[in-house]
mmCIF file of C-alpha atoms in Angstrom:
data_model
loop_
_atom_site.group_PDB
_atom_site.id
_atom_site.type_symbol
_atom_site.label_atom_id
_atom_site.label_comp_id
_atom_site.label_asym_id
_atom_site.label_seq_id
_atom_site.Cartn_x
_atom_site.Cartn_y
_atom_site.Cartn_z
ATOM 1 C CA MET A 11 -14.666 -29.351 -73.692
ATOM 2 C CA PRO A 12 -12.417 -31.486 -71.493
ATOM 3 C CA VAL A 13 -11.114 -29.995 -68.269
ATOM 4 C CA PRO A 14 -7.361 -30.381 -67.794
ATOM 5 C CA LEU A 15 -6.414 -32.391 -64.708
ATOM 6 C CA ALA A 16 -4.284 -30.664 -62.139
ATOM 7 C CA PRO A 17 -1.833 -32.778 -60.169
ATOM 8 C CA TYR A 18 -2.723 -33.441 -56.558
ATOM 9 C CA PRO A 19 -0.754 -31.266 -54.179
ATOM 10 C CA THR A 20 1.977 -33.110 -52.371
ATOM 11 C CA PRO A 21 1.097 -33.686 -48.728
ATOM 12 C CA PRO A 22 3.136 -31.673 -46.258
ATOM 13 C CA ALA A 23 5.920 -33.447 -44.448
ATOM 14 C CA PRO A 24 4.855 -34.669 -40.984
ATOM 15 C CA PHE A 25 5.851 -32.376 -38.126
ATOM 16 C CA THR A 26 8.685 -33.901 -36.140
ATOM 17 C CA PRO A 27 10.118 -31.520 -33.564
ATOM 18 C CA SER A 28 13.839 -31.777 -33.073
ATOM 19 C CA ASN A 29 15.092 -32.121 -29.516
ATOM 20 C CA GLY A 30 17.478 -29.219 -29.955
ATOM 21 C CA GLY A 31 14.857 -26.730 -31.127
ATOM 22 C CA HIS A 32 12.190 -27.128 -28.452
ATOM 23 C CA SER A 33 11.835 -27.057 -24.710
ATOM 24 C CA GLN A 34 9.070 -27.748 -22.194
ATOM 25 C CA LEU A 35 7.401 -26.018 -19.272
ATOM 26 C CA VAL A 36 4.312 -26.489 -17.114
ATOM 27 C CA CYS A 37 1.268 -24.350 -17.943
ATOM 28 C CA SER A 38 0.610 -21.753 -15.248
ATOM 29 C CA GLY A 39 -3.143 -22.295 -15.667
ATOM 30 C CA CYS A 40 -4.001 -25.982 -16.034
ATOM 31 C CA ARG A 41 -0.594 -27.549 -15.173
ATOM 32 C CA ASN A 42 -0.318 -29.408 -18.509
ATOM 33 C CA LEU A 43 3.152 -29.899 -19.961
ATOM 34 C CA LEU A 44 3.689 -27.475 -22.860
ATOM 35 C CA MET A 45 6.286 -27.733 -25.622
ATOM 36 C CA TYR A 46 7.568 -24.510 -27.168
ATOM 37 C CA PRO A 47 10.258 -23.488 -29.667
ATOM 38 C CA LEU A 48 13.510 -22.114 -28.309
ATOM 39 C CA GLY A 49 13.536 -18.335 -28.379
ATOM 40 C CA ALA A 50 9.876 -17.928 -27.394
ATOM 41 C CA THR A 51 9.219 -15.513 -24.531
ATOM 42 C CA THR A 52 5.690 -16.715 -23.671
ATOM 43 C CA VAL A 53 3.586 -19.803 -24.404
ATOM 44 C CA CYS A 54 -0.209 -19.814 -24.803
ATOM 45 C CA CYS A 55 -1.808 -23.073 -23.654
ATOM 46 C CA ALA A 56 -4.138 -24.654 -26.232
ATOM 47 C CA VAL A 57 -6.242 -26.195 -23.437
ATOM 48 C CA CYS A 58 -6.920 -23.268 -21.064
ATOM 49 C CA ASN A 59 -5.506 -20.268 -23.038
ATOM 50 C CA ALA A 60 -3.297 -19.220 -20.101
ATOM 51 C CA VAL A 61 -0.142 -17.376 -21.135
ATOM 52 C CA THR A 62 2.933 -18.687 -19.321
ATOM 53 C CA PRO A 63 6.223 -16.737 -19.399
ATOM 54 C CA VAL A 64 9.283 -18.695 -20.527
ATOM 55 C CA PRO A 65 12.262 -18.611 -18.137
ATOM 56 C CA PRO A 66 15.315 -16.751 -19.484
ATOM 57 C CA PRO A 67 17.711 -18.788 -21.652
ATOM 58 C CA GLY A 68 20.284 -20.673 -19.641
ATOM 59 C CA THR A 69 17.982 -21.046 -16.643
ATOM 60 C CA GLU A 70 18.257 -24.642 -15.526
ATOM 61 C CA MET A 71 14.927 -26.108 -14.475
ATOM 62 C CA ALA A 72 14.108 -29.042 -12.203
ATOM 63 C CA GLN A 73 10.919 -30.969 -11.467
ATOM 64 C CA LEU A 74 9.287 -32.483 -8.403
ATOM 65 C CA VAL A 75 5.945 -34.017 -7.526
ATOM 66 C CA CYS A 76 3.895 -32.046 -4.985
ATOM 67 C CA GLY A 77 3.533 -33.880 -1.689
ATOM 68 C CA GLY A 78 0.014 -32.512 -1.226
ATOM 69 C CA CYS A 79 -1.764 -33.125 -4.540
ATOM 70 C CA HIS A 80 0.826 -35.073 -6.599
ATOM 71 C CA THR A 81 0.968 -32.422 -9.343
ATOM 72 C CA LEU A 82 4.185 -32.160 -11.361
ATOM 73 C CA LEU A 83 5.919 -28.896 -10.460
ATOM 74 C CA MET A 84 8.748 -27.221 -12.372
ATOM 75 C CA TYR A 85 11.058 -24.784 -10.654
ATOM 76 C CA ILE A 86 14.399 -23.056 -11.122
ATOM 77 C CA ARG A 87 17.184 -25.395 -10.012
ATOM 78 C CA GLY A 88 18.770 -24.231 -6.784
ATOM 79 C CA ALA A 89 15.505 -23.189 -5.093
ATOM 80 C CA THR A 90 15.164 -24.491 -1.528
ATOM 81 C CA SER A 91 11.352 -24.776 -1.562
ATOM 82 C CA VAL A 92 8.526 -24.702 -4.105
ATOM 83 C CA GLN A 93 4.920 -23.719 -3.353
ATOM 84 C CA CYS A 94 2.321 -25.638 -5.344
ATOM 85 C CA SER A 95 -0.021 -23.334 -7.247
ATOM 86 C CA CYS A 96 -2.836 -25.918 -7.027
ATOM 87 C CA CYS A 97 -2.968 -26.853 -3.310
ATOM 88 C CA HIS A 98 -0.471 -24.270 -1.928
ATOM 89 C CA THR A 99 1.657 -26.954 -0.215
ATOM 90 C CA VAL A 100 5.243 -25.811 0.334
ATOM 91 C CA ASN A 101 7.535 -28.591 -0.949
ATOM 92 C CA LEU A 102 11.195 -28.898 -0.027
ATOM 93 C CA ALA A 103 13.355 -28.900 -3.163
ATOM 94 C CA HIS A 104 16.296 -31.237 -2.713
ATOM 95 C CA GLU A 105 19.222 -31.233 -5.094
ATOM 96 C CA GLY A 106 18.269 -33.141 -8.226
ATOM 97 C CA ASN A 107 20.979 -35.761 -7.929
ATOM 98 C CA GLN A 108 20.482 -36.740 -4.286
ATOM 99 C CA VAL A 109 19.600 -40.380 -3.978
ATOM 100 C CA ALA A 110 19.412 -42.719 -1.032
ATOM 101 C CA HIS A 111 19.687 -46.466 -0.579
ATOM 102 C CA VAL A 112 17.803 -48.924 1.612
ATOM 103 C CA ASN A 113 17.633 -52.709 1.746
ATOM 104 C CA CYS A 114 14.316 -54.278 0.718
ATOM 105 C CA GLY A 115 12.327 -55.356 3.770
ATOM 106 C CA SER A 116 11.587 -58.719 2.149
ATOM 107 C CA CYS A 117 14.404 -59.923 -0.126
ATOM 108 C CA ARG A 118 17.168 -57.587 1.216
ATOM 109 C CA MET A 119 17.983 -56.299 -2.319
ATOM 110 C CA LEU A 120 19.722 -52.902 -2.180
ATOM 111 C CA LEU A 121 17.227 -50.309 -3.496
ATOM 112 C CA MET A 122 17.934 -46.778 -4.731
ATOM 113 C CA TYR A 123 15.289 -44.035 -4.514
ATOM 114 C CA GLN A 124 14.950 -40.261 -4.574
ATOM 115 C CA TYR A 125 15.971 -38.727 -1.265
ATOM 116 C CA GLY A 126 12.930 -37.737 0.769
ATOM 117 C CA ALA A 127 10.614 -40.550 -0.399
ATOM 118 C CA ARG A 128 8.408 -42.171 2.258
ATOM 119 C CA SER A 129 8.623 -45.682 0.792
ATOM 120 C CA VAL A 130 10.204 -47.596 -2.082
ATOM 121 C CA LYS A 131 8.855 -50.576 -4.029
ATOM 122 C CA CYS A 132 11.257 -53.400 -4.830
ATOM 123 C CA ALA A 133 11.425 -54.251 -8.538
ATOM 124 C CA VAL A 134 12.425 -57.841 -7.729
ATOM 125 C CA CYS A 135 9.762 -58.958 -5.209
ATOM 126 C CA ASN A 136 7.313 -55.964 -5.313
ATOM 127 C CA PHE A 137 7.528 -55.476 -1.527
ATOM 128 C CA VAL A 138 7.013 -51.861 -0.397
ATOM 129 C CA THR A 139 9.639 -50.889 2.166
ATOM 130 C CA PRO A 140 8.885 -47.854 4.351
ATOM 131 C CA VAL A 141 11.797 -45.438 4.492
ATOM 132 C CA THR A 142 13.019 -44.309 7.882
ATOM 133 C CA ALA A 143 15.410 -41.458 8.496
ATOM 134 C CA SER A 144 17.708 -43.589 10.642
ATOM 135 C CA PRO A 145 21.321 -43.668 9.404
ATOM 136 C CA ALA A 146 21.379 -47.489 9.664
ATOM 137 C CA ASN A 147 18.674 -47.864 6.987
ATOM 138 C CA GLU A 148 19.356 -44.878 4.746
ATOM 139 C CA GLN A 149 22.563 -43.730 3.080
ATOM 140 C CA LYS A 150 22.350 -40.339 1.353
ATOM 141 C CA LEU A 151 24.646 -39.923 -1.641
ATOM 142 C CA ASN A 152 25.372 -36.870 -3.807
ATOM 143 C CA ASN A 153 26.014 -37.951 -7.392
#
Protein backbone atom coordinates (compact mmCIF):
# COMPACT_ATOMS: atom_id res chain seq x y z
CA MET A 1 0.00 0.00 0.00
CA PRO A 2 1.52 3.33 -1.00
CA VAL A 3 2.19 5.89 1.70
CA PRO A 4 0.85 9.36 0.91
CA LEU A 5 3.54 12.04 0.74
CA ALA A 6 3.23 14.92 3.13
CA PRO A 7 4.49 18.31 1.98
CA TYR A 8 7.71 19.52 3.55
CA PRO A 9 7.10 22.11 6.23
CA THR A 10 7.97 25.60 5.16
CA PRO A 11 11.15 26.83 6.82
CA PRO A 12 10.66 29.54 9.40
CA ALA A 13 11.46 33.08 8.38
CA PRO A 14 14.97 34.14 9.45
CA PHE A 15 15.11 36.14 12.67
CA THR A 16 15.86 39.77 11.94
CA PRO A 17 15.54 41.98 15.00
CA SER A 18 14.15 45.41 14.34
CA ASN A 19 16.09 48.36 15.72
CA GLY A 20 12.99 49.74 17.41
CA GLY A 21 12.14 46.57 19.33
CA HIS A 22 15.48 45.76 20.95
CA SER A 23 18.11 47.39 23.09
CA GLN A 24 21.55 46.45 24.41
CA LEU A 25 23.37 46.31 27.73
CA VAL A 26 26.61 44.88 29.10
CA CYS A 27 26.40 41.59 30.99
CA SER A 28 27.08 42.06 34.70
CA GLY A 29 28.98 38.75 34.76
CA CYS A 30 31.21 38.35 31.70
CA ARG A 31 30.95 41.89 30.22
CA ASN A 32 29.61 40.66 26.84
CA LEU A 33 27.19 42.91 24.99
CA LEU A 34 23.64 41.52 25.32
CA MET A 35 20.65 42.32 23.12
CA TYR A 36 17.19 42.16 24.69
CA PRO A 37 13.62 42.99 23.66
CA LEU A 38 12.14 46.25 24.89
CA GLY A 39 9.99 45.70 27.95
CA ALA A 40 12.24 43.07 29.52
CA THR A 41 13.14 43.65 33.17
CA THR A 42 16.14 41.29 33.33
CA VAL A 43 18.42 39.56 30.80
CA CYS A 44 20.05 36.16 31.31
CA CYS A 45 23.42 35.86 29.57
CA ALA A 46 23.75 32.78 27.33
CA VAL A 47 27.51 32.66 27.98
CA CYS A 48 27.81 32.91 31.79
CA ASN A 49 24.13 32.66 32.91
CA ALA A 50 24.40 35.90 34.93
CA VAL A 51 21.11 37.77 35.27
CA THR A 52 21.51 41.49 34.58
CA PRO A 53 18.74 43.95 35.50
CA VAL A 54 17.54 46.23 32.70
CA PRO A 55 17.60 49.96 33.48
CA PRO A 56 14.14 51.59 33.69
CA PRO A 57 12.63 52.77 30.39
CA GLY A 58 13.73 56.25 29.43
CA THR A 59 17.08 55.91 31.18
CA GLU A 60 19.68 57.22 28.77
CA MET A 61 22.86 55.16 28.78
CA ALA A 62 26.40 56.05 27.75
CA GLN A 63 29.55 54.01 27.18
CA LEU A 64 33.25 54.43 27.90
CA VAL A 65 36.35 52.28 27.76
CA CYS A 66 37.98 51.58 31.13
CA GLY A 67 41.37 53.24 31.47
CA GLY A 68 42.68 50.31 33.52
CA CYS A 69 41.70 47.19 31.58
CA HIS A 70 40.11 48.58 28.38
CA THR A 71 36.75 46.91 29.05
CA LEU A 72 33.65 48.55 27.56
CA LEU A 73 31.57 50.02 30.39
CA MET A 74 27.96 51.18 30.19
CA TYR A 75 26.60 53.68 32.66
CA ILE A 76 23.66 56.02 33.19
CA ARG A 77 24.30 59.27 31.32
CA GLY A 78 25.02 62.12 33.71
CA ALA A 79 27.20 60.09 36.10
CA THR A 80 30.46 61.83 37.02
CA SER A 81 32.50 58.63 37.50
CA VAL A 82 32.18 54.92 36.74
CA GLN A 83 33.94 52.13 38.65
CA CYS A 84 34.98 49.17 36.51
CA SER A 85 33.60 45.89 37.83
CA CYS A 86 36.59 43.99 36.37
CA CYS A 87 39.65 45.93 37.62
CA HIS A 88 37.89 48.39 40.00
CA THR A 89 39.45 51.45 38.31
CA VAL A 90 37.39 54.60 38.85
CA ASN A 91 36.93 56.26 35.44
CA LEU A 92 35.89 59.87 34.97
CA ALA A 93 32.72 60.07 32.87
CA HIS A 94 32.84 63.11 30.62
CA GLU A 95 29.79 64.35 28.78
CA GLY A 96 29.24 62.20 25.72
CA ASN A 97 29.54 65.00 23.20
CA GLN A 98 32.75 66.61 24.45
CA VAL A 99 35.41 66.53 21.80
CA ALA A 100 38.77 68.22 21.50
CA HIS A 101 41.01 69.21 18.62
CA VAL A 102 44.77 69.10 18.14
CA ASN A 103 47.04 69.56 15.14
CA CYS A 104 48.88 66.44 13.94
CA GLY A 105 52.50 66.49 15.08
CA SER A 106 53.66 65.50 11.59
CA CYS A 107 51.40 66.87 8.83
CA ARG A 108 49.62 69.57 10.94
CA MET A 109 46.14 68.25 9.94
CA LEU A 110 43.49 69.32 12.47
CA LEU A 111 42.42 66.17 14.37
CA MET A 112 39.29 65.63 16.47
CA TYR A 113 39.24 63.12 19.35
CA GLN A 114 37.28 62.28 22.48
CA TYR A 115 38.12 64.64 25.32
CA GLY A 116 40.45 62.98 27.81
CA ALA A 117 42.38 60.82 25.32
CA ARG A 118 46.15 60.56 25.85
CA SER A 119 47.01 60.47 22.13
CA VAL A 120 45.37 60.59 18.71
CA LYS A 121 46.40 58.86 15.48
CA CYS A 122 46.23 60.87 12.27
CA ALA A 123 44.15 59.21 9.54
CA VAL A 124 46.17 60.98 6.84
CA CYS A 125 49.80 60.19 7.79
CA ASN A 126 49.30 57.65 10.67
CA PHE A 127 51.44 59.72 13.06
CA VAL A 128 50.45 59.36 16.73
CA THR A 129 50.30 62.77 18.40
CA PRO A 130 50.46 62.84 22.21
CA VAL A 131 47.76 65.03 23.71
CA THR A 132 48.78 67.66 26.22
CA ALA A 133 46.41 69.59 28.43
CA SER A 134 47.87 72.94 27.39
CA PRO A 135 45.29 75.36 25.96
CA ALA A 136 47.55 76.08 22.96
CA ASN A 137 47.32 72.47 21.73
CA GLU A 138 43.84 71.47 22.85
CA GLN A 139 40.49 73.15 22.27
CA LYS A 140 37.57 71.60 24.17
CA LEU A 141 34.20 71.94 22.46
CA ASN A 142 30.70 71.00 23.66
CA ASN A 143 28.59 69.84 20.72
